[in-house]
Amino acid sequence: METYYQESGRAGRDGLPSECVLFFRPADAPRQSSMVFYENSGLKNLYDIVRYCQSKRECRRSAFFRHFAEPLQECNGMCDNCAFSNEVEELDVSSHAKLIVSMLKDIQENDQRVTMLQLVEKLKVKQKNLGPDLKKDELEQLVIKLVLDHVLKEEFQHTAYATNAYVTAGPLAKQVLQGNKIIKVEMSTRQSRTSSSMKSSKRERSTGLDDKLDELRKELASIHGGIFPHSVLSTQQISTLSGQKPKSIEELEKIIGKLKTEKYGSRILEEIANYESDPQKDADGSKETKGNTVKKLKTKKALVVLESSEDET
C-alpha cells in the first residue's frame, strides 16, 4: 500500500486532474504470494493491497487514510468506487463458501493439494443449484475473499522450478460450515452485463434527456475543478434519471445519493424540468413544429489528400 500510494500520486503533482489505473485480477494474488511469503510481513502487505483492489465500495482515499491511521477524508466522488457506488450489489454466497470448505476438507483427507485455479475449476462444475451462478472471475474473487477473511489459508511448497501456492481450510472454516458466518461478495452490476446486452444497448438510441444530462455532467465536471464527468453522474445514473424523471430532492437522492444531490441536485432537477416542459424534443435535439421539423445540420468534414513523390520512403 505504501508503494502504491506513492505511485498513484505522481500524476497529480502538477495540480491538474489526473487518472491512475491499477490492473488487477484475483488470479494475481497466489502468483504474488508464492514470491513474498518468506518476507517479513510479506503476506500481510500483499493481502492489504489485494483487499484494496477487491473493494468496490470503500472510498479509495479513505482506504489510504485508514491504512496510515490518519483521520478519514473522502474523495468527493473522484475515485471509481465513489463514482459507481450505486452500481454495486452484495451477494450472499454462504452456500458457495460451505461447498468450498467441504471440498477442501475432502481433498485434505485424501492427502491431496489444490491451487486456487484448480479449486475454481472444480467449483464451476459443482456450483449448480447453489443460488447465483458465479462466473470464473467471480469464483476467483470469492476464494481470495475467503483467504483474506481467514476462512481459507495459503500453504506453500517448493519444487525444483518454482514455489506453488495451495489453498486449504483456515481458522474460521468451521464457522462457515456450521452456518455461523455469513459470506457476502461485492459485485459490479455494470461488469456483470453480458457482451450481447452491451452491444444491443449501443444500438439503442439514447433519449433526448440522456443527451442533456450527459452535457450537464460535463459542464458540472468542468466547474468543479475539472473532475471526471462520471464522478458527477455515472452512465447508469443518467439512464435511471432519464427513465424515472425525479421531481424532488428526495426522489433524486434515492438515485444518486445524498452527497451528489447536495452538490448537483438543483441543476439536475432544473435540467429535467426544462426537458419535461418541452417534450417534443427528440434524441438528436431536433424540435417538431406544426408542419415542419427543424433538425441540426451536420457539417461535412473536409477530405484531406496527401501526395508523395515516388522516391519518398
Coordinates of N, CA, C and O in Angstrom, one line a residue, residues 3-4 31-32 36 52 57 60 96 103-104 106 124 144 152 185 195 214 232 261 277 289 302 305 310 312:
T3 N 3.9 1.7 -1.3 CA 4.4 1.9 -2.6 C 3.4 2.4 -3.6 O 3.6 3.4 -4.4
Y4 N 2.2 1.8 -3.6 CA 1.1 2.2 -4.5 C 0.7 3.6 -4.2 O 0.3 4.4 -5.1
R31 N 0.0 -15.9 -7.3 CA 1.3 -15.7 -8.0 C 2.2 -14.9 -7.2 O 3.4 -15.1 -7.0
Q32 N 1.7 -13.8 -6.6 CA 2.5 -12.9 -5.8 C 2.8 -13.5 -4.4 O 3.9 -13.3 -3.9
V36 N 6.4 -13.8 -2.0 CA 6.7 -12.9 -0.9 C 6.4 -13.5 0.5 O 6.6 -12.9 1.5
Y52 N -7.6 -4.0 -0.9 CA -7.9 -2.7 -1.5 C -8.4 -2.8 -3.0 O -9.3 -2.2 -3.4
R57 N -16.7 -0.7 -2.9 CA -17.5 0.3 -2.2 C -16.7 1.3 -1.4 O -17.0 2.5 -1.3
R60 N -11.5 5.0 -2.2 CA -10.0 4.8 -2.3 C -9.2 5.6 -1.4 O -8.2 5.2 -0.8
H96 N -21.9 -21.2 -1.4 CA -20.7 -21.4 -2.1 C -19.5 -21.6 -1.2 O -18.7 -22.5 -1.4
M103 N -15.2 -29.2 0.1 CA -14.4 -29.8 -0.9 C -12.9 -29.8 -0.5 O -12.2 -30.8 -0.7
L104 N -12.5 -28.7 0.2 CA -11.1 -28.7 0.7 C -10.8 -29.7 1.8 O -9.7 -30.3 1.8
D106 N -12.4 -32.6 2.1 CA -12.3 -33.9 1.4 C -10.9 -34.1 0.7 O -10.3 -35.2 0.7
K124 N -16.7 -24.7 -10.6 CA -17.6 -24.4 -11.8 C -18.5 -25.5 -12.1 O -19.6 -25.3 -12.6
I144 N -10.4 -15.7 -3.0 CA -9.5 -14.8 -2.4 C -10.1 -14.1 -1.2 O -9.4 -13.8 -0.2
L152 N -10.1 -19.5 4.6 CA -9.1 -20.3 4.0 C -7.7 -19.7 4.3 O -7.6 -18.6 4.8
V185 N -20.2 -11.1 -1.1 CA -19.2 -10.5 -2.0 C -19.8 -9.4 -2.8 O -21.0 -9.4 -3.0
S195 N -21.9 -9.3 -22.9 CA -21.5 -8.6 -24.1 C -22.6 -8.3 -25.1 O -22.7 -7.3 -25.7
D214 N -26.0 14.2 -20.1 CA -24.6 14.0 -20.4 C -23.9 15.3 -20.5 O -22.7 15.5 -20.0
V232 N -19.5 13.0 -11.5 CA -20.7 13.7 -11.3 C -22.0 12.8 -11.4 O -22.8 12.7 -10.5
T261 N -26.5 14.8 -4.5 CA -27.7 15.6 -4.5 C -27.4 17.0 -3.9 O -27.9 18.0 -4.5
S277 N -40.9 20.2 -19.8 CA -41.7 21.3 -20.2 C -41.7 21.4 -21.8 O -42.5 22.1 -22.3
T289 N -42.3 21.1 -35.1 CA -43.3 22.2 -35.1 C -44.5 21.7 -35.8 O -44.6 20.5 -36.2
A302 N -14.0 18.0 -44.1 CA -13.2 18.2 -45.3 C -12.3 17.0 -45.6 O -11.7 16.4 -44.7
V305 N -6.1 15.1 -48.8 CA -5.4 14.2 -49.6 C -3.9 14.5 -49.5 O -3.5 15.7 -49.7
E310 N 7.5 9.5 -55.7 CA 7.7 8.1 -55.8 C 9.0 7.7 -55.0 O 9.1 6.6 -54.6
E312 N 10.0 8.9 -52.2 CA 9.9 9.0 -50.8 C 9.7 7.7 -50.1 O 9.1 6.8 -50.7

